[in-house]
Amino acid sequence: MGLIKRVLIAVCLPVLYLGMSQSALAATPPSGINLTTSPLPVNISANPGQTVTTDLRIQNASNQTQRIKVSLMKFTAYGETGKPALQNRQAGDDYFDWVSFSPSVFDAPPNQWMTVKMTIAVPKSAAFGYYYAVVFSPADQKPAGKGNVYLGSTAILVLLDVKSPNAKRSAKIVDFSVDKKIYEFLPVTFKTRVHNDGNVHLLPTGSIYIKRGSKQVAVVPFNLGRGSILPNSYRVYTSSWNDGFPVYASKMSDGKIVVDSEGNTVTQLKWDFTKMPKLKIGHYTANLLAVYDNGTRDVPMEATVGFWVIPWRILAFIVLLGGLALFGLWSITRGILRNARKPKK
Amino acid sequence: MHFPTKTKKLGLLVGALLLVLPSVLFLLPSKSDAAALTNTYLRPYRLKAAQTAKMRLVFRTTTNAGATGVTVDMDGADSSGKWSASSGSVHAGAMTTDVATCAAELSVTGLPGSLTVTGAASHTITITGVTALSASTTYCVDFTNTDAVTNPTSTGGPSTNGEYHPTIVETGGATDSTTVAVRIIAEDSVVVTATVAPSFNFQFNNTTTDAFGNLSTGGSSTTGKTITLTTNATGGWIVWAKSANGVSKGSLTSVTTSHPITSSSSIGSAAHTLGTNTEDYGLAVTINTNVNNGTLSLDSAYNGAANGVGVLDSQNFRPIASATGTTTGDIINVLERAAINGATPAANDYTDTITFIGAGNF
């Protein structure tokens, strides 16, 4: 083989290989946004004049390296269900200036956890609660094609409590109710409306003690999700008592909850006969005992609601069976007596 | 030389005895010398000093068969610093045993017979009632009292390395024995800890746009995209949306015509259906997959069931869906609906940019 041919082969082969490699890489389609964040939410306490830091972790779970940028928003209470309202910075939101991120822009390789240090330099004049949303967005989202463009981001909610002697930590139960007064079967859903009339967010916790007469029959956790309630807002907490027989439960299909055409969960009655002793019947009283930390001690909040559980279909069935049995017994007895009274020939 | 008759008889008797005796001796069963048991070990279930535990004995008989008992002496071959002198002991009195478990685990023979096991003198375990053991067979037995043995308090032992030397001795038809080593240490367990941090995953394939095609007076919908939410946080998740176009309400805008296609309904009002020959535009959200351990709900303003559509906000992010509780992968569908009227200016560049943000709830 001539020298020139050898040189050409020596040069072209690597180039071809690189080209094929690039093609192989490019053949993997981008998977869009796939971001995992931790922890959540973040609760920070600080004294006025103190600088605090917290580590926020993010993982790019997609199949390609993504350039991520970090930005800051805020959140407030939205309605009473505990949903936060996400908002951009507005005039007067100087507390945004206290915050810095390191790094604020970075490349996130696939499936690697990256740590972003959030530093909050709390000024001496700060007091009470500040509520941030740290937003992680791919820096170069450019969906291909013509039409509506979708952008996506994920956020970590950060609740900052700046300790102040003027902090007012105060909450009360405004309403404790059930969704019905008479149930045929469980679950019984309790709704607790709490008002935070202080100037700092609070985390109420507790239990609902259910009694039948004087006997306690169940304990249901209150605020199992450990959701905080923002200052000057209301939040409704929902708890459910579902340890009964039979019990309405979400209908499942292939491991997924079935929903109707309106998007509502479809429920069905579950008959687990191992739980027959848990048939509920009668009048019940639910006593809620919750507490929140007012900075020096736990402050209790109490409320009570009553309801009935009457499994009328089961009762009707038992009465019907009993009636049939009694009728049968009466018929037999009457027959015996008639035969006894007949004169013997 | 003439011997007297008596002498002759005596000589014959002695000779006969000398001839017969070896044969008799040969035929008599010979008493074998005691040999050393092999493949033998004692294993307390815990090796920590002063710990009480069950114990396992495994031993292999020699060519000498017939043993009908076994004695375990924890003091064994040690003369000083021995097991009982270092506060070690065995269960006093009747002991319980199990042979099936060790036999199955080790594929050996469980010690046969109606075993009677007794612990005594703080260091001796005596096993009787054993069915005559076979030669060259590995046997096992577990002493199942939770205090079958109490380990010595000393990790020094007779030779300062924590090693004690119990003996195992057959009794009955064979008397083979051996000395084993049991080492007692200061700590035999390791505490393992692990943490699972709360996390939230937001998955959204937005690599391509979502197009209407030709809008009509009867209304059109885009194909839409899916958003997948996964979290182990008990507070659940929430997704917000915001339009980039419009003064206050989200709009489809055209650079060519500068005409916004928007809704006449109010931001935050309940989802509505598109009218005919009436300009409208908004977001519709439906549930694709609900695997939530809590409750997944759509905001009533954007519930896309029954062809519903909600007015997007161009100034604020609005919650569109949320869930309480953990989930291994809830999926919501997001798409847009729009309608035009007969006077809507023609253009092929009507577009909007919608930003979705997801977060674990607080």
XYZ file of C-alpha atoms in Angstrom:
707
model
C 0.000 0.000 0.000
C 1.432 3.372 -0.941
C 2.489 5.922 1.690
C -0.231 8.392 0.670
C -2.939 5.787 1.081
C -1.628 4.871 4.507
C -1.625 8.516 5.603
C -5.162 9.027 4.315
C -6.407 6.000 6.203
C -4.598 7.087 9.352
C -6.265 10.509 9.159
C -9.726 9.505 7.965
C -10.406 6.617 10.307
C -10.280 8.713 13.516
C -12.414 11.385 11.870
C -14.974 8.799 10.823
C -14.911 7.327 14.315
C -15.470 10.735 15.900
C -18.291 11.452 13.505
C -19.970 8.172 14.299
C -19.460 8.796 18.018
C -21.073 12.212 17.751
C -23.936 10.703 15.819
C -24.330 8.040 18.455
C -24.421 10.720 21.143
C -26.793 12.898 19.183
C -29.070 9.915 18.579
C -30.155 9.980 22.262
C -33.201 12.233 22.246
C -33.393 14.970 24.894
C -35.897 14.158 27.576
C -36.896 17.669 28.594
C -36.947 18.705 32.205
C -36.437 16.072 34.862
C -35.311 17.730 38.073
C -35.328 16.421 41.623
C -34.921 18.775 44.577
C -34.265 18.184 48.242
C -34.984 18.918 51.017
C -38.477 20.324 51.125
C -39.669 22.523 52.562
C -36.768 24.282 54.251
C -37.355 25.846 57.641
C -34.674 28.271 58.855
C -34.455 30.231 62.085
C -32.193 33.243 62.454
C -31.537 36.131 64.779
C -31.553 39.693 63.456
C -28.092 40.524 62.149
C -27.187 36.868 61.667
C -26.081 35.289 58.402
C -27.424 31.801 57.864
C -26.795 29.284 55.147
C -28.573 26.192 53.982
C -27.718 23.621 51.342
C -30.219 23.025 48.589
C -29.704 19.932 46.497
C -30.801 19.354 42.954
C -30.411 16.384 40.664
C -30.719 16.456 36.900
C -32.478 13.151 36.278
C -32.580 13.604 32.509
C -30.188 11.946 30.083
C -28.252 15.047 29.125
C -26.242 17.666 30.967
C -28.337 20.742 31.623
C -27.296 24.234 32.481
C -29.346 25.266 35.495
C -29.952 28.784 36.741
C -31.155 29.666 40.217
C -33.614 32.484 40.800
C -35.712 33.768 43.660
C -39.449 34.261 44.056
C -41.706 34.533 47.066
C -44.885 32.834 48.187
C -47.887 33.717 50.284
C -50.990 31.857 51.329
C -53.434 31.106 48.520
C -56.878 30.407 49.799
C -57.300 28.225 52.849
C -56.236 24.847 51.557
C -52.573 25.386 52.310
C -51.605 25.991 48.703
C -48.973 28.705 48.352
C -49.340 31.534 45.849
C -46.096 31.984 43.937
C -45.162 35.559 43.179
C -42.370 37.536 41.599
C -40.534 40.199 43.523
C -42.577 43.308 44.003
C -41.741 46.852 45.006
C -40.675 46.976 48.634
C -39.493 43.355 48.773
C -36.039 44.325 50.001
C -35.614 40.960 51.708
C -34.818 39.513 48.299
C -31.509 41.395 48.515
C -30.466 39.442 51.592
C -30.180 36.227 49.555
C -27.310 34.929 47.442
C -26.659 31.572 45.828
C -23.426 29.742 45.193
C -23.378 28.770 42.418
C -26.224 30.614 40.743
C -25.626 29.030 37.341
C -24.076 25.624 36.859
C -23.940 22.605 34.627
C -25.773 19.627 36.060
C -24.577 16.309 34.617
C -27.140 13.496 34.318
C -28.100 11.792 37.580
C -25.681 13.711 39.767
C -26.716 15.612 42.852
C -25.497 19.207 42.877
C -25.459 21.395 45.972
C -26.353 25.073 45.901
C -25.557 27.034 49.020
C -28.221 29.594 49.877
C -26.927 32.398 52.081
C -29.265 34.809 53.808
C -27.655 37.844 55.425
C -30.421 38.857 57.795
C -30.154 42.534 58.728
C -30.602 43.710 62.301
C -33.859 45.358 61.390
C -35.429 42.116 60.199
C -38.206 40.474 62.133
C -40.829 37.735 61.820
C -41.349 35.505 58.755
C -40.095 35.655 55.194
C -41.147 33.149 52.571
C -38.958 32.417 49.587
C -39.302 30.116 46.618
C -35.931 29.151 45.162
C -36.527 28.310 41.507
C -34.283 26.021 39.461
C -34.725 26.377 35.708
C -32.859 25.022 32.713
C -31.021 28.074 31.398
C -31.541 27.335 27.741
C -35.033 26.025 27.207
C -35.740 26.315 23.477
C -38.500 23.938 22.468
C -38.381 23.150 18.782
C -41.256 23.710 16.425
C -44.024 26.198 15.848
C -46.728 26.712 18.398
C -47.114 27.392 22.090
C -43.887 27.257 24.030
C -43.783 25.482 27.360
C -41.145 26.328 29.941
C -40.687 24.402 33.140
C -38.992 24.848 36.500
C -38.974 23.351 39.940
C -38.829 25.192 43.228
C -37.936 24.684 46.857
C -40.008 26.617 49.375
C -37.968 28.236 52.158
C -39.588 29.554 55.339
C -37.371 31.955 57.294
C -38.267 32.770 60.888
C -36.352 35.791 62.193
C -36.630 35.744 65.956
C -37.872 38.974 67.373
C -39.109 39.929 70.814
C -42.112 41.415 69.048
C -42.986 38.147 67.384
C -46.562 37.161 67.945
C -47.166 33.462 67.661
C -50.860 32.955 67.957
C -53.396 30.632 66.374
C -56.843 29.341 67.109
C -59.220 26.780 65.770
C -61.979 28.609 63.951
C -63.951 25.544 62.926
C -63.753 21.787 63.507
C -66.323 19.857 61.517
C -67.158 16.665 59.663
C -68.436 16.516 56.113
C -71.665 14.734 57.177
C -73.620 14.348 60.384
C -74.691 10.792 59.647
C -72.458 8.243 57.966
C -73.400 4.782 56.817
C -69.785 3.655 56.650
C -66.352 5.161 57.197
C -64.321 7.162 56.284
C -65.234 10.172 58.327
C -63.451 13.288 57.105
C -62.581 15.978 59.633
C -61.903 19.536 58.502
C -60.103 21.859 60.875
C -59.941 25.536 59.970
C -57.121 27.270 61.795
C -56.431 30.982 61.844
C -52.910 32.270 62.415
C -53.422 35.764 63.745
C -49.775 36.220 64.569
C -46.928 37.572 62.514
C -44.875 34.364 62.209
C -45.722 31.049 60.592
C -46.697 28.198 62.888
C -46.764 24.427 62.685
C -49.690 22.984 64.626
C -49.662 19.284 65.392
C -51.870 17.001 67.416
C -54.403 14.200 67.424
C -58.139 13.649 67.133
C -59.486 11.342 69.856
C -62.665 9.537 68.876
C -64.959 8.230 71.574
C -68.159 6.227 71.603
C -69.779 7.154 74.839
C -66.964 7.324 77.351
C -64.810 4.768 75.615
C -62.035 5.896 73.289
C -62.149 3.886 70.090
C -59.621 5.550 67.793
C -56.922 8.181 67.485
C -56.420 9.994 64.174
C -53.375 12.202 63.584
C -53.931 15.910 62.956
C -51.750 17.610 60.311
C -49.898 14.436 59.416
C -48.252 16.280 56.515
C -46.770 18.822 58.952
C -47.981 21.801 56.969
C -47.270 25.253 58.358
C -49.783 28.051 58.404
C -48.521 31.443 57.270
C -49.136 34.575 59.352
C -52.444 36.385 58.970
C -53.977 33.541 57.064
C -56.315 30.619 57.415
C -55.558 27.036 56.598
C -57.879 24.056 56.476
C -56.386 20.758 57.604
C -58.063 17.525 56.622
C -57.890 14.284 58.609
C -59.609 11.014 57.893
C -60.879 8.184 60.129
C -61.040 5.125 57.880
C -60.404 2.157 60.162
C -63.780 0.523 59.820
C -65.790 -2.293 58.217
C -66.776 -1.957 55.515
C -65.057 1.226 54.331
C -65.168 3.397 51.237
C -61.785 3.474 49.518
C -60.407 4.798 46.247
C -61.061 2.434 43.391
C -57.786 1.189 41.954
C -56.938 -0.164 38.529
C -53.421 -1.287 37.608
C -52.071 0.467 40.667
C -53.698 3.790 39.719
C -56.616 5.568 41.290
C -59.642 5.606 39.003
C -61.143 9.027 38.297
C -64.419 9.911 36.612
C -64.939 12.215 33.657
C -64.903 15.188 36.024
C -61.537 14.190 37.449
C -63.025 13.122 40.777
C -61.768 10.012 42.530
C -64.096 7.039 42.188
C -64.673 5.217 45.478
C -65.967 1.760 46.187
C -66.995 -0.132 49.314
C -64.272 -2.486 50.514
C -65.378 -5.559 52.426
C -62.409 -6.940 54.355
C -64.028 -9.571 56.547
C -60.936 -9.794 58.753
C -62.009 -6.366 59.968
C -65.574 -7.359 60.842
C -65.075 -6.457 64.516
C -64.516 -2.884 63.316
C -68.115 -2.399 62.251
C -69.031 1.056 63.535
C -72.466 1.900 64.835
C -73.731 4.627 67.113
C -72.935 8.173 68.116
C -69.305 9.229 68.215
C -67.546 12.286 69.554
C -64.267 13.526 68.119
C -62.059 15.657 70.348
C -59.258 17.531 68.626
C -56.237 18.404 70.722
C -53.589 20.334 68.808
C -50.629 22.391 69.961
C -48.293 24.976 68.483
C -45.048 26.412 69.762
C -45.372 30.058 70.813
C -41.663 30.432 71.306
C -41.656 29.519 74.983
C -44.109 26.651 75.365
C -46.665 24.524 73.566
C -50.053 26.201 73.414
C -53.022 23.828 73.210
C -56.032 24.247 70.941
C -59.121 22.105 71.410
C -62.375 21.475 69.596
C -65.117 18.857 69.560
C -67.600 17.542 67.002
C -70.122 14.725 67.127
C -71.518 12.470 64.407
C -73.478 9.272 63.874
C -72.503 6.091 62.090
C -75.569 4.028 61.162
C -74.909 1.140 58.768
C -78.576 1.043 57.836
C -78.240 -1.458 55.029
C -76.499 -3.975 57.259
C -79.039 -3.351 60.020
C -81.902 -3.795 57.591
C -80.398 -7.064 56.387
C -80.045 -8.330 59.965
C -83.604 -7.312 60.782
C -84.866 -9.018 57.637
C -82.960 -12.203 58.429
C -84.207 -12.100 61.989
C -87.756 -11.551 60.822
C -87.559 -14.466 58.429
C -86.129 -16.668 61.147
C -88.863 -15.656 63.565
C -91.538 -16.257 60.951
C -90.100 -19.667 60.236
C -90.014 -20.521 63.916
C -93.568 -19.319 64.383
C -94.765 -21.373 61.426
C -93.099 -24.503 62.714
C -94.429 -23.987 66.220
C -97.941 -23.399 64.935
C -97.763 -26.528 62.861
C -96.665 -28.584 65.840
C -99.424 -27.181 68.025
C -102.068 -27.837 65.394
C -100.997 -31.398 65.046
C -101.033 -31.793 68.813
C -104.659 -30.532 69.047
C -106.040 -32.852 66.335
C -108.182 -35.600 67.892
C -106.646 -39.033 67.494
C -108.752 -41.454 65.509
C 15.021 -88.048 81.229
C 11.878 -89.234 82.842
C 9.363 -86.687 84.124
C 6.706 -87.564 86.658
C 3.121 -87.769 85.289
C 1.977 -84.704 87.267
C 4.744 -82.586 85.821
C 3.841 -83.732 82.322
C 0.223 -82.764 82.898
C 1.210 -79.350 84.240
C 3.390 -78.689 81.249
C 0.656 -79.672 78.856
C -1.760 -77.346 80.649
C 0.599 -74.381 80.481
C 1.337 -75.043 76.838
C -2.310 -75.226 76.001
C -2.946 -72.015 77.822
C -0.131 -70.329 75.990
C -1.605 -71.497 72.728
C -5.201 -70.582 73.501
C -4.776 -67.364 75.364
C -3.582 -65.220 72.430
C -6.489 -66.481 70.360
C -8.921 -65.621 73.121
C -7.351 -62.262 73.516
C -7.542 -61.745 69.768
C -11.215 -62.580 69.715
C -12.081 -60.385 72.661
C -13.261 -56.940 71.554
C -10.352 -54.629 71.756
C -10.708 -51.381 73.646
C -9.785 -48.521 71.165
C -7.811 -45.514 72.236
C -9.812 -42.254 72.526
C -9.292 -40.075 69.413
C -9.794 -36.374 68.736
C -13.101 -35.163 67.358
C -12.648 -33.148 64.198
C -14.433 -30.252 62.478
C -15.737 -29.176 65.858
C -16.780 -25.756 67.012
C -18.865 -24.062 69.655
C -20.599 -20.884 68.509
C -22.362 -18.674 71.013
C -24.886 -16.567 69.095
C -23.229 -13.471 70.569
C -19.532 -12.996 71.222
C -19.823 -9.841 73.250
C -18.451 -9.991 76.781
C -21.108 -10.543 79.466
C -23.768 -11.175 76.824
C -26.252 -14.030 77.237
C -26.994 -16.020 74.140
C -28.007 -19.299 72.574
C -25.209 -21.566 71.385
C -24.527 -24.047 68.616
C -22.357 -27.175 68.852
C -21.021 -28.893 65.752
C -18.676 -31.852 65.862
C -17.560 -34.758 63.699
C -17.121 -38.240 65.164
C -14.023 -40.242 64.516
C -13.960 -43.832 63.414
C -15.137 -44.678 66.925
C -18.899 -45.038 66.868
C -21.413 -45.631 69.605
C -21.290 -42.478 71.788
C -24.583 -41.963 73.616
C -23.880 -38.623 75.209
C -21.847 -35.457 74.911
C -20.443 -33.150 77.553
C -19.492 -29.571 76.895
C -17.195 -28.014 79.487
C -16.772 -24.309 78.958
C -13.840 -24.203 81.418
C -12.292 -26.995 79.413
C -8.585 -26.865 78.946
C -8.065 -23.564 80.747
C -6.500 -23.695 84.178
C -6.660 -20.009 84.982
C -8.734 -17.145 83.727
C -11.216 -19.717 82.608
C -14.842 -19.265 81.595
C -16.509 -19.625 84.976
C -13.779 -17.719 86.774
C -14.405 -14.754 84.486
C -18.104 -14.624 85.367
C -19.061 -16.797 82.407
C -21.693 -19.463 82.951
C -24.178 -21.804 81.324
C -27.909 -22.134 81.878
C -28.516 -23.907 85.146
C -30.815 -26.887 84.982
C -32.776 -28.351 82.115
C -32.001 -26.866 78.723
C -33.926 -26.823 75.470
C -32.435 -27.817 72.158
C -33.140 -27.763 68.449
C -31.447 -30.024 65.939
C -33.533 -29.416 62.820
C -32.423 -25.851 62.188
C -28.693 -26.426 62.355
C -29.017 -29.650 60.361
C -30.841 -27.817 57.563
C -28.521 -24.822 57.581
C -25.313 -26.842 57.620
C -26.475 -29.954 55.742
C -25.274 -32.174 58.570
C -27.029 -34.584 60.916
C -28.950 -33.305 63.880
C -27.904 -34.978 67.113
C -30.262 -37.967 67.264
C -32.211 -39.314 70.204
C -34.478 -38.070 72.990
C -32.025 -35.553 74.266
C -31.863 -34.582 77.892
C -29.672 -31.557 78.344
C -28.632 -30.119 81.671
C -26.449 -27.199 82.552
C -24.554 -27.399 85.813
C -21.723 -26.056 87.887
C -21.819 -22.861 85.787
C -19.652 -24.322 83.060
C -20.842 -27.824 82.095
C -23.561 -28.864 79.661
C -24.385 -32.563 79.709
C -26.325 -34.188 76.889
C -27.724 -37.671 77.429
C -30.256 -39.826 75.621
C -28.316 -39.665 72.377
C -28.905 -42.498 69.963
C -25.567 -44.237 69.404
C -23.610 -42.009 67.085
C -22.192 -43.240 63.844
C -18.557 -43.015 62.950
C -17.199 -40.257 60.745
C -20.415 -38.234 60.835
C -20.885 -34.551 61.502
C -23.561 -33.763 64.093
C -25.015 -30.536 65.364
C -27.284 -29.270 68.122
C -28.472 -25.788 69.081
C -28.893 -24.923 72.735
C -31.922 -22.664 72.448
C -32.301 -21.117 75.876
C -31.710 -17.401 75.482
C -29.175 -17.732 78.314
C -27.716 -21.039 77.180
C -24.401 -19.368 77.850
C -23.441 -16.170 79.547
C -20.181 -14.909 78.150
C -17.357 -14.012 80.510
C -16.967 -10.377 81.380
C -13.303 -10.491 80.492
C -12.093 -10.067 76.945
C -8.644 -11.091 78.199
C -9.295 -14.679 79.100
C -6.650 -17.228 79.917
C -4.201 -15.886 77.402
C -5.115 -12.183 77.321
C -6.388 -12.433 73.748
C -9.959 -13.179 74.769
C -9.765 -16.796 73.705
C -11.309 -19.481 75.912
C -10.869 -23.216 75.388
C -13.940 -25.340 76.086
C -13.774 -29.089 75.602
C -16.258 -31.359 73.900
C -16.241 -34.965 75.151
C -18.258 -37.928 73.957
C -19.616 -40.257 76.602
C -21.031 -43.744 76.456
C -19.885 -46.026 73.680
C -17.095 -43.685 72.603
C -15.037 -41.155 74.483
C -13.507 -39.004 71.820
C -12.956 -35.405 72.657
C -11.461 -32.175 71.490
C -10.698 -28.671 72.672
C -12.094 -25.729 70.754
C -11.524 -22.004 70.886
C -14.186 -19.396 71.610
C -13.141 -15.777 71.463
C -14.995 -13.179 73.475
C -14.761 -9.565 72.315
C -15.803 -6.167 73.564
C -18.381 -5.442 70.844
C -19.848 -7.771 68.278
C -22.354 -5.515 66.575
C -22.210 -2.447 64.375
C -24.879 0.222 64.322
C -25.845 1.125 60.757
C -27.723 4.320 60.083
C -29.219 5.725 56.919
C -31.241 8.748 55.957
C -33.845 9.207 53.267
C -34.224 12.905 52.667
C -37.513 14.340 51.476
C -37.374 14.997 47.739
C -39.574 16.162 44.893
C -39.226 15.262 41.202
C -40.699 17.343 38.379
C -40.674 15.767 34.927
C -41.869 17.630 31.853
C -41.025 16.850 28.235
C -41.079 20.325 26.775
C -38.558 19.731 24.034
C -41.183 20.503 21.388
C -43.881 23.151 21.172
C -47.588 22.474 21.412
C -49.422 23.622 18.296
C -53.084 24.302 17.574
C -52.924 24.063 13.826
C -55.750 26.119 12.283
C -57.979 27.772 14.850
C -61.697 27.639 14.183
C -64.816 29.403 15.370
C -65.956 26.148 16.913
C -62.864 25.847 19.064
C -59.619 23.872 18.953
C -57.300 22.181 21.430
C -53.604 21.436 21.327
C -52.323 17.927 21.810
C -50.858 18.881 25.163
C -48.038 17.641 27.312
C -47.783 15.651 30.509
C -46.186 16.642 33.778
C -45.125 13.882 36.176
C -44.762 14.582 39.880
C -43.094 12.291 42.404
C -42.414 12.991 46.046
C -41.863 11.249 49.360
C -42.761 14.376 51.314
C -45.996 14.075 53.238
C -46.931 17.647 52.343
C -47.558 16.634 48.741
C -46.932 18.801 45.677
C -48.299 21.755 43.739
C -47.927 23.036 40.149
C -48.433 26.607 39.011
C -48.742 28.109 35.529
C -48.347 31.574 34.057
C -48.685 32.982 30.581
C -46.062 35.294 29.136
C -48.402 37.181 26.858
C -51.185 39.627 27.520
C -51.784 42.637 29.721
C -53.359 40.626 32.507
C -55.038 37.608 30.960
C -52.949 35.090 29.067
C -53.241 35.557 25.323
C -52.240 34.135 21.986
C -50.461 37.029 20.333
C -49.241 37.617 16.807
C -46.326 39.801 15.826
C -47.872 40.149 12.392
C -51.276 41.417 13.471
C -50.602 42.580 17.063
C -54.011 41.097 17.852
C -54.346 39.122 21.115
C -56.736 36.185 21.258
C -57.825 36.056 24.867
C -60.765 35.117 27.035
C -63.650 37.258 28.135
C -63.964 35.286 31.367
C -62.245 36.455 34.523
C -58.982 35.182 35.876
C -59.705 32.732 38.676
C -63.277 32.037 37.599
C -64.378 28.449 37.309
C -63.389 26.622 34.138
C -65.820 27.178 31.266
C -66.365 25.700 27.825
C -65.496 27.450 24.576
C -68.322 29.303 22.877
C -68.966 29.302 19.147
C -67.699 32.262 17.129
C -66.360 33.855 20.327
C -62.678 34.515 20.879
C -61.345 32.590 23.801
C -58.074 31.113 24.983
C -56.915 29.320 28.092
C -55.382 26.336 29.827
C -57.033 22.975 30.497
C -55.648 20.477 33.014
C -56.823 16.902 33.422
C -55.693 13.966 35.520
C -53.775 11.353 33.576
C -52.594 9.120 36.397
C -53.343 9.318 40.088
C -51.212 7.035 42.264
C -51.291 9.458 45.127
C -51.429 8.247 48.674
C -53.360 11.370 49.550
C -55.655 13.423 47.379
C -54.890 14.809 43.931
C -57.075 17.715 42.921
C -57.293 20.130 40.024
C -57.860 23.801 40.621
C -61.437 24.489 39.649
C -60.290 27.382 37.426
C -58.360 25.014 35.146
C -60.238 21.715 35.395
C -60.220 20.530 31.790
C -62.739 17.730 32.329
C -65.794 18.033 30.070
C -63.891 20.356 27.716
C -63.332 22.947 30.430
C -60.761 25.718 29.996
C -59.427 28.328 32.426
C -58.106 31.839 31.963
C -54.345 32.104 32.257
C -52.773 34.928 34.225
C -49.940 36.870 32.624
C -48.926 38.619 35.845
C -49.033 35.902 38.508
C -48.477 32.197 38.792
C -51.752 30.395 39.487
C -52.026 26.920 41.071
C -53.400 24.479 38.529
C -53.127 21.167 40.399
C -52.001 19.919 43.771
C -51.925 16.833 45.920
C -51.526 15.960 49.549
C -49.412 13.023 50.564
C -46.655 11.085 48.891
C -46.781 9.749 45.357
C -44.756 7.484 43.126
C -45.756 9.316 39.969
C -48.892 11.424 39.555
C -49.342 12.614 35.976
C -51.397 15.592 34.819
C -52.186 16.573 31.242
C -51.827 20.240 30.261
C -53.159 21.611 27.000
C -54.667 24.814 25.626
C -58.023 25.473 24.108
C -58.832 28.421 21.854
C -61.549 29.705 19.597
C -61.809 32.605 17.158
C -64.585 34.620 15.648
C -65.144 35.537 12.025
C -63.225 38.801 12.389
C -60.076 37.450 14.043
C -57.153 38.725 11.890
C -55.447 36.036 9.902
C -51.840 35.214 10.768
C -49.732 32.110 11.159
C -47.677 33.249 14.137
C -50.145 33.305 17.030
C -48.278 31.937 20.030
C -47.955 32.019 23.791
C -45.274 30.953 26.258
C -46.518 29.193 29.356
C -44.259 28.570 32.308
C -45.019 25.699 34.673
C -43.368 25.506 38.086
C -43.659 22.534 40.398
C -42.700 22.273 44.064
C -43.165 20.144 47.125
C -45.700 21.823 49.369
C -44.944 23.320 52.760
